[in-house]
Amino acid sequence: MKSDAVKKGAQQAPHRSLFHALGLTKEELEKPLVGIVSSYNEIVPGHMNLDKVVEAVKLGVAMAGGTPIVFPAIAVCDGIAMGHIGMKYSLVTRDLIADSTEAMALAHQFDALVMVPNCDKNVPGLLMAAARVNVPTVFVSGGPMLAGKVCGSKTSLSSMFEAVGAHSAGKLTEEELEEYADKTCPTCGSCSGMYTANSMNCLTEALGMGLQGNGTIPAVYSDRILLAKHAGMKVMELYEKNICPRDIMTEEAFRNALTVDMALGCSTNSMLHLPAIAHEVGIDLNLDIANEISAKTPNLCHLAPAGHTYIEELNEAGGVYAVMNELSKQNLLYLDLITATGKTVGENIKNVTNKNTEVIRPIDNPYSKTGGIAVLKGNLAPDSGVVKRSAVVPEMMKHEGPARVFDCEEDAIAAIKGGKISAGDVVVIRYEGPKGGPGMREMLNPTSAIAGMGLGSSVALITDGRFSGASRGASIGHVSPEAAVGGPIALVKEGDIIRIDIDANTLDVLISEEEMETRRKEWKPREPKVTTGYLARYAALVTSGNRGAILELPR
């Protein structure tokens, strides 16, 4: 056992005295030590139930012959952090979570791990840690929130943010806005649409690191507790078989995850997180692969914000495995890969059926023949830009219009809510990338304001920042290189004509290369917005969005 390094022999007698101080018996120390990484806190709605999930995992581990030991991981609520300095601290926590979990797991020599995450950065951060530590590991999330209901219609957090835009436009009264606030988020859990948290929890299943239902069983269902107990038991089976994360998270597994991503219509943030996780196992997940996979993967789901179905309905329809079963009918998945179930992908999905063809379209009747995410390139985004194609209305798949340029999110929101943006405009928000932000803030407020004011089918938004999975419309993020390093987005001027062609995967500003070069020579770097603390260190080490905003030491 790996934990023998802190349990066995005369040299480890001081260690045993400390385990004694913890109240652990000699019998418990004879068993494998299983670290349970608890992301429980009282500020994130998706995490307030994790204490119950963790207790269930502990029971599962103990029943299967392990000794469960809990330690914590942090998590930020993106919704509460949205629209102010707090959002600078969202993406950056992914690396804090990975680093601190690595430190705890290796410092205490755990034999196996069960990760209990739920919300946006928490899931990829723990997947990154799992890849680094590489002991048998199973994931069990806290589960999604149930959809809200306002005026007889189901709602989710994206509806709430768009209601703010509608209120600003005079389309909703104060009382109606408060009704949304009271009824949109009715339970604990990760917000109920196919936003980043639910995207990553579903993709954890697709990668093979979570059990069936990890991404879709609602937080308030008793099945979530049963799943947690099974995760605790399953990690002991993986320990006996010595199946580790790097055995599961292979290059083919990431291709499976990208394929499921395209079919589900996941958050564009998956294009940040999957490359970062892959990097930890030594795989270069170039975003060009995303378009290659998207070109042959039909989009089967239109979950909120792209449509009017929610994660609870995906669960009832058969969940992620039912989507994977549909994809397997056209041989789009690698089926012989080992997973955290102890079985192969093919064995996992073999007998799972699609129980609702309105929620999960059959493979021969998709929403579109291509996937839900597109990576765009052009003279405005030489490395890449990312758009959630499945959430773009048909009339905005091709768009050409004048640039309305803003150097921060706040200025753009003021212009949108002040009625200064017109149909046909292309809103450009820059200096919000990983370095420039720093922290690559999500732009849910401006996209929601555009939608709420009735401009969602006529105005595009382009940024070197990123979007919440709750954003919809022609919202193109992750533009790389970012403005802070002199990328072309820094050179755009008010009124420049920008051409977007999502079907052709292109994003261009219609100026000559000579003019672009003149502007490039005139451009000067800006003073950093933050010069102290964690954000300053992060800005110094972070790479561009097209590489997953991973951290690298300066060369």
PDB file of N, CA and C in Angstrom, residues 416-461:
ATOM      1  N   ILE A 416     -24.739  48.827 -23.412  1.00  0.00           N
ATOM      2  CA  ILE A 416     -25.886  47.989 -23.801  1.00  0.00           C
ATOM      3  C   ILE A 416     -27.145  48.442 -23.072  1.00  0.00           C
ATOM      4  N   LYS A 417     -27.044  48.596 -21.755  1.00  0.00           N
ATOM      5  CA  LYS A 417     -28.216  48.992 -20.975  1.00  0.00           C
ATOM      6  C   LYS A 417     -28.602  50.444 -21.216  1.00  0.00           C
ATOM      7  N   GLY A 418     -27.661  51.241 -21.710  1.00  0.00           N
ATOM      8  CA  GLY A 418     -27.950  52.639 -22.022  1.00  0.00           C
ATOM      9  C   GLY A 418     -28.538  52.836 -23.399  1.00  0.00           C
ATOM     10  N   GLY A 419     -28.807  51.737 -24.104  1.00  0.00           N
ATOM     11  CA  GLY A 419     -29.433  51.824 -25.410  1.00  0.00           C
ATOM     12  C   GLY A 419     -28.507  52.294 -26.517  1.00  0.00           C
ATOM     13  N   LYS A 420     -27.190  52.159 -26.317  1.00  0.00           N
ATOM     14  CA  LYS A 420     -26.223  52.651 -27.300  1.00  0.00           C
ATOM     15  C   LYS A 420     -25.783  51.580 -28.304  1.00  0.00           C
ATOM     16  N   ILE A 421     -26.310  50.359 -28.158  1.00  0.00           N
ATOM     17  CA  ILE A 421     -25.986  49.277 -29.095  1.00  0.00           C
ATOM     18  C   ILE A 421     -27.191  49.045 -29.994  1.00  0.00           C
ATOM     19  N   SER A 422     -26.943  48.956 -31.290  1.00  0.00           N
ATOM     20  CA  SER A 422     -28.021  48.825 -32.264  1.00  0.00           C
ATOM     21  C   SER A 422     -27.953  47.488 -32.984  1.00  0.00           C
ATOM     22  N   ALA A 423     -29.078  47.092 -33.567  1.00  0.00           N
ATOM     23  CA  ALA A 423     -29.121  45.864 -34.361  1.00  0.00           C
ATOM     24  C   ALA A 423     -28.035  45.908 -35.438  1.00  0.00           C
ATOM     25  N   GLY A 424     -27.306  44.805 -35.580  1.00  0.00           N
ATOM     26  CA  GLY A 424     -26.234  44.727 -36.562  1.00  0.00           C
ATOM     27  C   GLY A 424     -24.854  44.935 -35.983  1.00  0.00           C
ATOM     28  N   ASP A 425     -24.764  45.539 -34.786  1.00  0.00           N
ATOM     29  CA  ASP A 425     -23.458  45.825 -34.179  1.00  0.00           C
ATOM     30  C   ASP A 425     -22.739  44.545 -33.758  1.00  0.00           C
ATOM     31  N   VAL A 426     -21.409  44.667 -33.668  1.00  0.00           N
ATOM     32  CA  VAL A 426     -20.577  43.604 -33.103  1.00  0.00           C
ATOM     33  C   VAL A 426     -19.861  44.195 -31.893  1.00  0.00           C
ATOM     34  N   VAL A 427     -20.296  43.795 -30.708  1.00  0.00           N
ATOM     35  CA  VAL A 427     -19.699  44.294 -29.473  1.00  0.00           C
ATOM     36  C   VAL A 427     -18.375  43.562 -29.236  1.00  0.00           C
ATOM     37  N   VAL A 428     -17.304  44.328 -29.069  1.00  0.00           N
ATOM     38  CA  VAL A 428     -15.978  43.757 -28.817  1.00  0.00           C
ATOM     39  C   VAL A 428     -15.553  44.142 -27.399  1.00  0.00           C
ATOM     40  N   ILE A 429     -15.336  43.142 -26.543  1.00  0.00           N
ATOM     41  CA  ILE A 429     -14.873  43.387 -25.172  1.00  0.00           C
ATOM     42  C   ILE A 429     -13.491  42.760 -25.037  1.00  0.00           C
ATOM     43  N   ARG A 430     -12.494  43.581 -24.784  1.00  0.00           N
ATOM     44  CA  ARG A 430     -11.105  43.094 -24.771  1.00  0.00           C
ATOM     45  C   ARG A 430     -10.402  43.461 -23.470  1.00  0.00           C
ATOM     46  N   TYR A 431      -9.161  43.001 -23.365  1.00  0.00           N
ATOM     47  CA  TYR A 431      -8.368  43.116 -22.137  1.00  0.00           C
ATOM     48  C   TYR A 431      -9.064  42.415 -20.968  1.00  0.00           C
ATOM     49  N   GLU A 432      -9.780  41.337 -21.291  1.00  0.00           N
ATOM     50  CA  GLU A 432     -10.441  40.509 -20.282  1.00  0.00           C
ATOM     51  C   GLU A 432      -9.975  39.057 -20.375  1.00  0.00           C
ATOM     52  N   GLY A 433      -8.845  38.821 -21.056  1.00  0.00           N
ATOM     53  CA  GLY A 433      -8.330  37.464 -21.215  1.00  0.00           C
ATOM     54  C   GLY A 433      -7.652  36.949 -19.952  1.00  0.00           C
ATOM     55  N   PRO A 434      -7.010  35.769 -20.036  1.00  0.00           N
ATOM     56  CA  PRO A 434      -6.345  35.197 -18.850  1.00  0.00           C
ATOM     57  C   PRO A 434      -5.336  36.146 -18.223  1.00  0.00           C
ATOM     58  N   LYS A 435      -4.488  36.780 -19.053  1.00  0.00           N
ATOM     59  CA  LYS A 435      -3.512  37.739 -18.520  1.00  0.00           C
ATOM     60  C   LYS A 435      -4.126  39.120 -18.317  1.00  0.00           C
ATOM     61  N   GLY A 436      -4.913  39.548 -19.292  1.00  0.00           N
ATOM     62  CA  GLY A 436      -5.404  40.921 -19.277  1.00  0.00           C
ATOM     63  C   GLY A 436      -6.432  41.192 -18.225  1.00  0.00           C
ATOM     64  N   GLY A 437      -7.249  40.197 -17.883  1.00  0.00           N
ATOM     65  CA  GLY A 437      -8.323  40.402 -16.901  1.00  0.00           C
ATOM     66  C   GLY A 437      -7.851  40.937 -15.555  1.00  0.00           C
ATOM     67  N   PRO A 438      -6.879  40.285 -14.895  1.00  0.00           N
ATOM     68  CA  PRO A 438      -6.533  38.884 -15.176  1.00  0.00           C
ATOM     69  C   PRO A 438      -7.657  37.958 -14.715  1.00  0.00           C
ATOM     70  N   GLY A 439      -7.642  36.742 -15.244  1.00  0.00           N
ATOM     71  CA  GLY A 439      -8.592  35.742 -14.788  1.00  0.00           C
ATOM     72  C   GLY A 439      -9.679  35.390 -15.775  1.00  0.00           C
ATOM     73  N   MET A 440      -9.729  36.068 -16.951  1.00  0.00           N
ATOM     74  CA  MET A 440     -10.635  35.659 -18.027  1.00  0.00           C
ATOM     75  C   MET A 440     -12.091  35.591 -17.550  1.00  0.00           C
ATOM     76  N   ARG A 441     -12.630  36.726 -17.198  1.00  0.00           N
ATOM     77  CA  ARG A 441     -13.989  36.774 -16.659  1.00  0.00           C
ATOM     78  C   ARG A 441     -15.032  36.249 -17.644  1.00  0.00           C
ATOM     79  N   GLU A 442     -16.095  35.675 -17.092  1.00  0.00           N
ATOM     80  CA  GLU A 442     -17.247  35.287 -17.899  1.00  0.00           C
ATOM     81  C   GLU A 442     -18.093  36.521 -18.211  1.00  0.00           C
ATOM     82  N   MET A 443     -18.674  36.542 -19.410  1.00  0.00           N
ATOM     83  CA  MET A 443     -19.436  37.701 -19.890  1.00  0.00           C
ATOM     84  C   MET A 443     -20.936  37.399 -19.931  1.00  0.00           C
ATOM     85  N   LEU A 444     -21.466  36.789 -18.878  1.00  0.00           N
ATOM     86  CA  LEU A 444     -22.890  36.482 -18.852  1.00  0.00           C
ATOM     87  C   LEU A 444     -23.739  37.747 -18.748  1.00  0.00           C
ATOM     88  N   ASN A 445     -23.278  38.739 -18.017  1.00  0.00           N
ATOM     89  CA  ASN A 445     -24.080  39.961 -17.889  1.00  0.00           C
ATOM     90  C   ASN A 445     -24.303  40.657 -19.235  1.00  0.00           C
ATOM     91  N   PRO A 446     -23.264  40.919 -20.032  1.00  0.00           N
ATOM     92  CA  PRO A 446     -23.528  41.563 -21.318  1.00  0.00           C
ATOM     93  C   PRO A 446     -24.316  40.702 -22.300  1.00  0.00           C
ATOM     94  N   THR A 447     -24.046  39.393 -22.358  1.00  0.00           N
ATOM     95  CA  THR A 447     -24.819  38.556 -23.278  1.00  0.00           C
ATOM     96  C   THR A 447     -26.282  38.492 -22.857  1.00  0.00           C
ATOM     97  N   SER A 448     -26.521  38.419 -21.551  1.00  0.00           N
ATOM     98  CA  SER A 448     -27.901  38.389 -21.060  1.00  0.00           C
ATOM     99  C   SER A 448     -28.593  39.718 -21.294  1.00  0.00           C
ATOM    100  N   ALA A 449     -27.852  40.821 -21.145  1.00  0.00           N
ATOM    101  CA  ALA A 449     -28.436  42.139 -21.397  1.00  0.00           C
ATOM    102  C   ALA A 449     -28.825  42.271 -22.875  1.00  0.00           C
ATOM    103  N   ILE A 450     -27.971  41.775 -23.767  1.00  0.00           N
ATOM    104  CA  ILE A 450     -28.276  41.807 -25.205  1.00  0.00           C
ATOM    105  C   ILE A 450     -29.539  41.001 -25.490  1.00  0.00           C
ATOM    106  N   ALA A 451     -29.616  39.785 -24.926  1.00  0.00           N
ATOM    107  CA  ALA A 451     -30.793  38.938 -25.150  1.00  0.00           C
ATOM    108  C   ALA A 451     -32.038  39.556 -24.527  1.00  0.00           C
ATOM    109  N   GLY A 452     -31.905  40.051 -23.289  1.00  0.00           N
ATOM    110  CA  GLY A 452     -33.049  40.607 -22.581  1.00  0.00           C
ATOM    111  C   GLY A 452     -33.617  41.846 -23.237  1.00  0.00           C
ATOM    112  N   MET A 453     -32.779  42.570 -23.969  1.00  0.00           N
ATOM    113  CA  MET A 453     -33.236  43.788 -24.636  1.00  0.00           C
ATOM    114  C   MET A 453     -33.701  43.514 -26.066  1.00  0.00           C
ATOM    115  N   GLY A 454     -33.801  42.229 -26.416  1.00  0.00           N
ATOM    116  CA  GLY A 454     -34.353  41.878 -27.720  1.00  0.00           C
ATOM    117  C   GLY A 454     -33.372  41.965 -28.870  1.00  0.00           C
ATOM    118  N   LEU A 455     -32.061  41.960 -28.572  1.00  0.00           N
ATOM    119  CA  LEU A 455     -31.047  42.095 -29.620  1.00  0.00           C
ATOM    120  C   LEU A 455     -30.301  40.784 -29.897  1.00  0.00           C
ATOM    121  N   GLY A 456     -30.762  39.688 -29.287  1.00  0.00           N
ATOM    122  CA  GLY A 456     -30.039  38.425 -29.398  1.00  0.00           C
ATOM    123  C   GLY A 456     -29.947  37.865 -30.798  1.00  0.00           C
ATOM    124  N   SER A 457     -30.870  38.249 -31.664  1.00  0.00           N
ATOM    125  CA  SER A 457     -30.848  37.741 -33.035  1.00  0.00           C
ATOM    126  C   SER A 457     -30.272  38.745 -34.025  1.00  0.00           C
ATOM    127  N   SER A 458     -29.637  39.821 -33.481  1.00  0.00           N
ATOM    128  CA  SER A 458     -29.093  40.833 -34.397  1.00  0.00           C
ATOM    129  C   SER A 458     -27.762  41.421 -33.961  1.00  0.00           C
ATOM    130  N   VAL A 459     -27.288  41.102 -32.757  1.00  0.00           N
ATOM    131  CA  VAL A 459     -26.027  41.650 -32.244  1.00  0.00           C
ATOM    132  C   VAL A 459     -25.110  40.505 -31.853  1.00  0.00           C
ATOM    133  N   ALA A 460     -23.847  40.583 -32.265  1.00  0.00           N
ATOM    134  CA  ALA A 460     -22.827  39.599 -31.878  1.00  0.00           C
ATOM    135  C   ALA A 460     -21.934  40.190 -30.800  1.00  0.00           C
ATOM    136  N   LEU A 461     -21.293  39.317 -30.037  1.00  0.00           N
ATOM    137  CA  LEU A 461     -20.344  39.752 -29.010  1.00  0.00           C
ATOM    138  C   LEU A 461     -19.077  38.923 -29.136  1.00  0.00           C
TER     139      LEU A 461
END
